[in-house]
XYZ file of C-alpha atoms in Angstrom:
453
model
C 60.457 -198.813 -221.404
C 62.061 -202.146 -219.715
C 64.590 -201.831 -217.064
C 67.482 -203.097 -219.217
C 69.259 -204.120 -216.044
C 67.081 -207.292 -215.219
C 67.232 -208.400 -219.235
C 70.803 -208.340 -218.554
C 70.814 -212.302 -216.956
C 67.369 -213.764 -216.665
C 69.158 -216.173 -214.323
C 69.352 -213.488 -211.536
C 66.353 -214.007 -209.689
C 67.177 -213.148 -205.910
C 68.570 -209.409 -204.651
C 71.118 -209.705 -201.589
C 71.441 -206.452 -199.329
C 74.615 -205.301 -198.161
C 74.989 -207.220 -195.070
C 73.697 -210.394 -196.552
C 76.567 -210.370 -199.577
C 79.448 -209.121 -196.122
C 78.413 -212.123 -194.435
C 78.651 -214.201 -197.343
C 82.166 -213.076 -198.142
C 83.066 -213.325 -194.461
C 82.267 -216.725 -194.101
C 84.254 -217.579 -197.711
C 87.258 -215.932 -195.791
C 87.014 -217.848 -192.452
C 86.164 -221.169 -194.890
C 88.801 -220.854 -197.940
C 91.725 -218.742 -196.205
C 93.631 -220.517 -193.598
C 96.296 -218.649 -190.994
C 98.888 -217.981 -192.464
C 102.640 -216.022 -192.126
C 102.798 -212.879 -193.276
C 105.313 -210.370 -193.052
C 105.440 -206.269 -193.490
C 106.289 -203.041 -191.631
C 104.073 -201.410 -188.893
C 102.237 -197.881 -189.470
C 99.626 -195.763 -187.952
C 99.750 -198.302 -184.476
C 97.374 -197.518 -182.019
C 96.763 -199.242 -178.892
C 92.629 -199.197 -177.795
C 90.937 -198.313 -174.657
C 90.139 -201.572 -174.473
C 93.642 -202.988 -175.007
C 93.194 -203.926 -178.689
C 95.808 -203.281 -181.219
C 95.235 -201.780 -184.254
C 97.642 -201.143 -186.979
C 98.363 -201.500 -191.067
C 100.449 -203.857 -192.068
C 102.222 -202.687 -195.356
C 105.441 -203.224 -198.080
C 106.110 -201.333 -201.079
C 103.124 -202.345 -202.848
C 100.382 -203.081 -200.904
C 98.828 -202.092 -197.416
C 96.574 -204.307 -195.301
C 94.550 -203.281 -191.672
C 95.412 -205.758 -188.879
C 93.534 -206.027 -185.830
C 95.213 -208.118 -182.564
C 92.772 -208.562 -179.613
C 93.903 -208.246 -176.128
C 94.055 -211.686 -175.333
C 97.141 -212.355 -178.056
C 98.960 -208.980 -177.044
C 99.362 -209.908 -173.373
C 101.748 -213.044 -175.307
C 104.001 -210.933 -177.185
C 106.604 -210.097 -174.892
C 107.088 -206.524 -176.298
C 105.255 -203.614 -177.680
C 105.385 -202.209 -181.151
C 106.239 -198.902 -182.889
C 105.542 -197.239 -186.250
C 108.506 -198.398 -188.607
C 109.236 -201.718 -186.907
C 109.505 -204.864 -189.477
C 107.084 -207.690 -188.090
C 106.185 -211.150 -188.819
C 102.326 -211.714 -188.093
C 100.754 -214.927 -188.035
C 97.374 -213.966 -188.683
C 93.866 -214.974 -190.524
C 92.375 -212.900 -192.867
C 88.813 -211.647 -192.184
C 85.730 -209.534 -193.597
C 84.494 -206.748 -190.837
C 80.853 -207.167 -191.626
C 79.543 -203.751 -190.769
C 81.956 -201.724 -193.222
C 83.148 -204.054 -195.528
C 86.622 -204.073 -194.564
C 88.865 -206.630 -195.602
C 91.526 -207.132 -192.333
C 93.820 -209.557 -190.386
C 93.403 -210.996 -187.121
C 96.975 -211.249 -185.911
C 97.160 -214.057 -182.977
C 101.505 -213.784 -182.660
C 103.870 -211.819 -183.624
C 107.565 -211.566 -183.776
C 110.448 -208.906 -185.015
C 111.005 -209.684 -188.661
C 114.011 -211.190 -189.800
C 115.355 -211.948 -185.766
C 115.573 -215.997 -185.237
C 116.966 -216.060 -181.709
C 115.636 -214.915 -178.820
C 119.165 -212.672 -177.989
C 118.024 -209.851 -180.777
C 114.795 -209.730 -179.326
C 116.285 -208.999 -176.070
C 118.446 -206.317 -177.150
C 115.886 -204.548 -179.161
C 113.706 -204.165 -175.786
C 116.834 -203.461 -173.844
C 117.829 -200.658 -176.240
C 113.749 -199.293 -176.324
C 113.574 -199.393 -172.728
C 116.897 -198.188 -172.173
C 115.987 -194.909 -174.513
C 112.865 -194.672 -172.357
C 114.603 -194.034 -169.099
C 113.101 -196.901 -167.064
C 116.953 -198.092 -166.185
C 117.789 -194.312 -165.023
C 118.743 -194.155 -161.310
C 117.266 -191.475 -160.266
C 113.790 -194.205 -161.034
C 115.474 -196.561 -158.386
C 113.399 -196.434 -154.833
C 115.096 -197.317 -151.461
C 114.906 -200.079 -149.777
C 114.103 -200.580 -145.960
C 117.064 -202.910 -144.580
C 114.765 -203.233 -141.241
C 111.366 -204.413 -143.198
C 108.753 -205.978 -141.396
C 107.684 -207.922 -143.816
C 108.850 -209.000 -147.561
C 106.935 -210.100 -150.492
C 108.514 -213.291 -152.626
C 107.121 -213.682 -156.288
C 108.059 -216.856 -157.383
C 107.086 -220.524 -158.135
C 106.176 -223.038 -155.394
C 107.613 -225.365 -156.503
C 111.104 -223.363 -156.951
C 114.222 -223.974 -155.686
C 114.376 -220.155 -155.375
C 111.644 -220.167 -152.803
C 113.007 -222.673 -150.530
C 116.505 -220.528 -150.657
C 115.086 -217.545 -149.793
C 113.300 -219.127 -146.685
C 116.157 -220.457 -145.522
C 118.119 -217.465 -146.005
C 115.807 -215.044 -143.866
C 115.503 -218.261 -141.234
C 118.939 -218.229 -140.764
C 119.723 -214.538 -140.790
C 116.578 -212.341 -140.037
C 114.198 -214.328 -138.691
C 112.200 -211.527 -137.316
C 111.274 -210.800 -140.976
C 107.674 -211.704 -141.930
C 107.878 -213.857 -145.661
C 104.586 -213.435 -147.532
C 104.482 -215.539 -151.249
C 102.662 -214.306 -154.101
C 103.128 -217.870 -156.007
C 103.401 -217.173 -159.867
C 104.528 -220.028 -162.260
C 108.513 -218.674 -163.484
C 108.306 -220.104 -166.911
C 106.152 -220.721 -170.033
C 103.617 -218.105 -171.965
C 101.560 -217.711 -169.016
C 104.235 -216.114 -166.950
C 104.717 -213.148 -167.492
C 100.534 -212.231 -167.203
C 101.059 -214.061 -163.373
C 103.908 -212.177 -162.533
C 102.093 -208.996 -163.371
C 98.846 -210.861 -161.630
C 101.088 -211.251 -158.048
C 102.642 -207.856 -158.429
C 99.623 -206.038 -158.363
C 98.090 -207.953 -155.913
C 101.289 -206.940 -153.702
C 101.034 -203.214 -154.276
C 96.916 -203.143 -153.771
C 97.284 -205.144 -150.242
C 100.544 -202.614 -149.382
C 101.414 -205.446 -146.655
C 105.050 -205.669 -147.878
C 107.801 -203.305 -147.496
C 110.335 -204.885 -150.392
C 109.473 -207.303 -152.842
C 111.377 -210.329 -154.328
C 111.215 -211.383 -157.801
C 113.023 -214.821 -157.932
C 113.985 -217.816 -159.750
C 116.750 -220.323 -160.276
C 119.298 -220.538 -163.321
C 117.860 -221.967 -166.638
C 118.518 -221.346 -170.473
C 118.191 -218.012 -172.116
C 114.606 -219.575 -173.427
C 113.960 -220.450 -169.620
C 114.598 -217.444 -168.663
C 112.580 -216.103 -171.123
C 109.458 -214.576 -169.029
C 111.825 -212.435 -167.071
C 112.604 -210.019 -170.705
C 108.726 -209.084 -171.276
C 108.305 -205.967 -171.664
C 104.882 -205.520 -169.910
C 106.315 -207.278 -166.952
C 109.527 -204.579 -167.115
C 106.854 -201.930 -167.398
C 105.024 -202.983 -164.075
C 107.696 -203.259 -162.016
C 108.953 -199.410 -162.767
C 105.473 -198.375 -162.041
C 105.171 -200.332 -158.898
C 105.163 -197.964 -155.688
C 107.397 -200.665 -153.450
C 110.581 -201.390 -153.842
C 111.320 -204.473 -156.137
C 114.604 -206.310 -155.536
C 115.344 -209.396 -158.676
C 117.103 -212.442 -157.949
C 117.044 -214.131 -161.306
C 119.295 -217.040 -162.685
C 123.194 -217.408 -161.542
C 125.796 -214.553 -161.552
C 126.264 -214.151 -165.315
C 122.455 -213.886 -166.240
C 121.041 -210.783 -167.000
C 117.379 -209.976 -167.354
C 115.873 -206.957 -168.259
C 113.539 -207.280 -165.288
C 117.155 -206.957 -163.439
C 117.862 -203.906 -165.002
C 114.451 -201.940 -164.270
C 114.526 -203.323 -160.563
C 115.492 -200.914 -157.714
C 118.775 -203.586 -156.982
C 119.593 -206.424 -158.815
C 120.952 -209.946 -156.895
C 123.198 -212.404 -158.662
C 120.899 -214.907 -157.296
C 117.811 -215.645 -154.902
C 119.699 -216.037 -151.722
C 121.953 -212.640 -152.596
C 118.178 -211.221 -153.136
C 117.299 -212.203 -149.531
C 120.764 -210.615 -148.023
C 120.037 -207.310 -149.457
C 116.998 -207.210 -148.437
C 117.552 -207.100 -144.614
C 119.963 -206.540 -142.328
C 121.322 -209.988 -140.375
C 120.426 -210.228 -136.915
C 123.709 -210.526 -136.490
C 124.332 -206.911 -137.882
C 120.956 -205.602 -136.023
C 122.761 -206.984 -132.891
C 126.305 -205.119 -133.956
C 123.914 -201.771 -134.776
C 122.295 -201.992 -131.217
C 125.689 -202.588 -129.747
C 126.876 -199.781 -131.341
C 123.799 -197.569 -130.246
C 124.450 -198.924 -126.570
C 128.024 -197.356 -126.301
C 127.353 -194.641 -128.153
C 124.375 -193.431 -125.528
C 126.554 -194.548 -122.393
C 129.239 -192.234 -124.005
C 126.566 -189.659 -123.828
C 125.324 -190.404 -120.462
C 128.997 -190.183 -119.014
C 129.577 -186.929 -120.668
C 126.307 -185.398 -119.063
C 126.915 -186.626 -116.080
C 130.236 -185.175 -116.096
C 129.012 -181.769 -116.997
C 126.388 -181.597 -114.494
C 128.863 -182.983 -111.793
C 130.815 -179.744 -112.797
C 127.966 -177.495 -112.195
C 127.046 -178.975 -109.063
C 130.669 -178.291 -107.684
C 130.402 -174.811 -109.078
C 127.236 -173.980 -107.186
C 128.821 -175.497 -103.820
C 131.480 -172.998 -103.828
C 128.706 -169.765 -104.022
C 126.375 -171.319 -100.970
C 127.270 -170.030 -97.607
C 125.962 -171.534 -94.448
C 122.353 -171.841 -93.697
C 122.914 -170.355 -90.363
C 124.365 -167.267 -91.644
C 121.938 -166.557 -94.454
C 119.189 -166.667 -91.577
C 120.764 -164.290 -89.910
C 121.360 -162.115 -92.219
C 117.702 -162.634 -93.206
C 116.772 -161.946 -89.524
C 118.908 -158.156 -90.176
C 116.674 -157.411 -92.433
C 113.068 -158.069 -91.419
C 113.730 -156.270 -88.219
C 115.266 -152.959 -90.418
C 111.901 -153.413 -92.745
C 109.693 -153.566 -89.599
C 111.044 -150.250 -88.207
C 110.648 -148.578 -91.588
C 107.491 -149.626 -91.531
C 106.343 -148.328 -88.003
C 108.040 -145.189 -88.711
C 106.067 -145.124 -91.826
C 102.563 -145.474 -90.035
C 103.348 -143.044 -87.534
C 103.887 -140.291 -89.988
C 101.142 -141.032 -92.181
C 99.045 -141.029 -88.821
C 100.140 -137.732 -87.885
C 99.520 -136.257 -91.186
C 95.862 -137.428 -91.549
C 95.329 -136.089 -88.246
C 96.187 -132.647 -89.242
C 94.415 -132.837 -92.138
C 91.279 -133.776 -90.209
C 91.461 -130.489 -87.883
C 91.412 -128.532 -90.422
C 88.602 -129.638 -92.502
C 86.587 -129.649 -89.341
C 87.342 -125.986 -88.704
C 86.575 -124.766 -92.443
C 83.187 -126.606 -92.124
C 82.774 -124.910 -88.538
C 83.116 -121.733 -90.025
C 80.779 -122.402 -93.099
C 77.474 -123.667 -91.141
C 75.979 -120.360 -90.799
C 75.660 -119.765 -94.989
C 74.408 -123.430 -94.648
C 71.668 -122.678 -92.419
C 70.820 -119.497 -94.666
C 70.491 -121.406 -97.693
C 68.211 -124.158 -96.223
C 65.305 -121.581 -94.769
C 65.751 -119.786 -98.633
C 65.114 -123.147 -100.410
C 62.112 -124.146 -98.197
C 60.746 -120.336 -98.387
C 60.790 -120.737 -102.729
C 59.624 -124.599 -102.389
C 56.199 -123.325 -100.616
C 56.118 -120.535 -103.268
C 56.286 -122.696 -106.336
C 53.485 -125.499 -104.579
C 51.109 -122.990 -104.544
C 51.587 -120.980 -107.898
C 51.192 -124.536 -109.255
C 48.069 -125.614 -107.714
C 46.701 -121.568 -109.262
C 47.658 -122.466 -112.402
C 46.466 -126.320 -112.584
C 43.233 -124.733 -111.456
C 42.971 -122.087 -114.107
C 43.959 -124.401 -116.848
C 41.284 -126.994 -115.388
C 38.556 -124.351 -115.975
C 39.719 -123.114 -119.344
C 39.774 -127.005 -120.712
C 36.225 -127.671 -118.890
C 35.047 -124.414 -121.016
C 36.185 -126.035 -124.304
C 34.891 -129.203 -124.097
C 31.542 -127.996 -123.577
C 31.856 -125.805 -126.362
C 33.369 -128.758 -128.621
C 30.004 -130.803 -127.154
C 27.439 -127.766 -128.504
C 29.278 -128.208 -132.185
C 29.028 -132.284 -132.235
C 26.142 -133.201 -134.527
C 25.452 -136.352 -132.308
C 23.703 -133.973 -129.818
C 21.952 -132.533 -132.674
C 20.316 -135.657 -133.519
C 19.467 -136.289 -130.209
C 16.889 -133.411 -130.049
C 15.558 -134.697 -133.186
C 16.751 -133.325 -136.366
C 18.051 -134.669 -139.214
C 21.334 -134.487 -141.462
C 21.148 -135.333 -145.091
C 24.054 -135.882 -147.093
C 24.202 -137.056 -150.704
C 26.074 -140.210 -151.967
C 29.730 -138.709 -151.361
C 29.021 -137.909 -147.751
C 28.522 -134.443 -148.808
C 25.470 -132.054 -146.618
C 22.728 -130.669 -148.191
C 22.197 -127.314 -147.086
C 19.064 -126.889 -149.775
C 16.487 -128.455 -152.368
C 18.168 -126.648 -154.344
C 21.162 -128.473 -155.219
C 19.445 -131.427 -155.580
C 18.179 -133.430 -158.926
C 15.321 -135.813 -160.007
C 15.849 -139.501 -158.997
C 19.015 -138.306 -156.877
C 20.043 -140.600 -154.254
C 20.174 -139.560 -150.807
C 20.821 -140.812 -147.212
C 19.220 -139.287 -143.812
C 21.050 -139.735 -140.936
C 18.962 -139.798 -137.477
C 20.462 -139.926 -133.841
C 19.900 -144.381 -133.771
C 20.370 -144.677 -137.568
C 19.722 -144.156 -140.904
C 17.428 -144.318 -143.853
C 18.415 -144.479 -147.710
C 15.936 -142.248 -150.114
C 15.634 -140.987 -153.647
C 14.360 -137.625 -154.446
C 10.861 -137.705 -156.762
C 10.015 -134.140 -157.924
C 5.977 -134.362 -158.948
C 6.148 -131.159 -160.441
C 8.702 -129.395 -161.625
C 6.768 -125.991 -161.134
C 5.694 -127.970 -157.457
C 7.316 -128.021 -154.453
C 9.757 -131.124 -154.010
């Protein structure tokens, strides 16, 4: 029976596989389907290891995947959420491996918003809800730094305030500038660039975000979101100095202080030398009040102490009084204890007087027992000398070495055992004789049993 499937269309002649026919369909979508503007509600956002965003893109009807590469996120100036209403302008592609039918998203923007102002109040408001405005987030900052970190343009007018600010009133203050263009798409990635770079180096006690006045659009770089997000994680203090009086930022509001403008930025973040001078001054009378006050005190005690300290002439004397009282004390001490040890010496000499005779007696008793006990032991080493000689000559009759040496013979079987008679023994038995200088291996051959062996 014919496959029915290839009488279908004879025209069909070659079979694609799967990845073939993707590709195919792929390159249709990158060919036919242009970028275009497309507009739905965020779900199921998620945002990659790798800094990818992926997300569906869906209305009422229909759903669609959308994928947005690092490279365009960085751009955005904010960062979505489940439920928010988008505008996407993205190209529609074929994800070869599965078959998936997605978007490639390269902007993006809050549906429905056309000026810049909503967008800033929707971050506000997020960030706001976050806590990154909180003040218990806010750091201190060091009015005696050492040095100060300036993020701005070089080409700012900001920059050459600040300089002149710290020239003018804290010139002991080191200025180190971690140049970032202030405006344009690129900003807000070299702001974030500079700021890390400050907080790896940790050369910098405060840092100085800065620029001059400019349009709400001008201004613009200063509301990203990733850039508000850096600066609340960054571990040194961040002071802003952005635009005139009136402009607000929301880097401004996620700084640890926020200056009207770059040259307010520079005041608050050092003391003048002016007021350094004023401080010292203050520390200078405040220690010579101290000083005075000590002296004063010690000036008391010293006129205290005068009062109790007689004259040196009668303190020796009285000194004088009483070495020579000690010194009779003490020779009346000596004499007595002289006295008494002399006593004490008579009579020991008459007790031992009177005990020399039992001495004597004792001494003539010990000798008498010591000659005694040498010659009961010389008896009795003698006697015991005998008795041993006696047993050794009997153990020397019993050794069968000696035996052998007159010229017999022992014969033991193959477990060492004597044989004391033929009779025990058996045909083709093996035997060993033992002679005085060795011995000689041998195996019993009866040649008749009703024979002698």
């Amino acid at each position: 029976m014919k496959n029915s499937f290839f009488e279908f269309d004879s025209s069909v002649k070659e079979i694609w596989t799967v990845a073939d026919l993707n590709r195919f369909i792929g390159s249709l979508l990158d060919r036919e389907v242009s970028y275009v503007l497309v507009k739905g509600e965020i779900s199921n956002f998620i945002i990659a290891t790798s800094g990818h965003w992926y997300f569906t893109l869906k209305d009422s009807h229909a759903s669609v995947k959308v994928v947005m590469f690092k490279g365009q996120t960085s751009s955005i100036g904010f960062i979505p959420k489940d439920g928010d209403k988008v505008e996407l302008y993205a190209k529609a592609s074929l994800y070869i491996p599965r078959g998936d039918y997605q978007l490639q998203a390269s902007r993006m923007r809050i549906s429905g918003v056309g000026n810049l102002h909503e967008i800033y109040l929707l971050i506000k408001k997020r960030l706001f809800e976050e806590g990154l405005f909180d003040s218990c987030r806010k750091r201190s900052v060091n009015k005696n730094p050492s040095a100060i970190g300036v993020i701005t343009s070089l080409k700012a007018a900001a920059l050459n305030d600040v300089i002149s600010s710290f020239k003018r009133r804290a010139p002991y203050v080191n200025l180190i500038i971690y140049p970032s263009p202030v405006q344009g798409e690129d900003a807000p990635i070299k702001l974030i660039e500079q700021l890390n770079i400050a907080n790896r180096r940790k050369e910098v006690d405060t840092i100085l975000i800065v620029r001059g006045g400019g349009s709400l659009e001008d201004l613009w770089a200063f509301n990203d979101e990733y850039l508000a997000r850096a600066i609340g994680n960054s571990k040194i203090p961040i002071i802003s100095g952005v635009g005139h009086d009136i402009d607000f930022t929301i880097v401004d509001f996620v700084a640890d202080l926020r200056a009207p403008t770059p040259t307010a930025a520079a005041e608050l973040a050092s003391n003048s030398q002016l007021d350094m001078l004023n401080i010292l001054q203050l520390y200078c009378n405040r220690m010579h009040k101290v000083q005075m006050k000590t002296i004063q005190t010690y000036q008391q005690r010293l006129d205290k102490l005068s009062f109790r300290i007689s004259s040196p002439l009668n303190t020796l004397y009285s000194k004088k009084d009483k070495v020579l009282y000690l010194f009779k004390l003490l020779l009346s001490f000596v004499k007595e204890s002289q006295s008494s040890s002399l006593q004490r010496v008579n009579l020991l000499k008459k007790s031992l007087i009177y005990k020399l005779p039992n001495i004597s007696y004792y001494d003539d008793l010990v000798r008498s027992l010591y000659s005694r006990l040498q010659r009961s032991s010389k008896l009795l080493v003698v006697s015991k000398d005998s008795y041993l000689s006696s047993l050794v000559s009997r153990l020397n009759l019993l050794n069968h070495d000696n035996i052998l040496l007159r010229g017999y013979a022992l014969v033991v079987d193959k477990d060492g055992k004597i044989v004391k008679s033929s009779e025990a023994l058996t045909n083709r038995q093996e035997l060993e004789i033992q002679f005085y200088e060795d011995k000689l291996d041998v195996l019993v051959n009866f040649k008749d049993k009703n024979t002698s062996q």
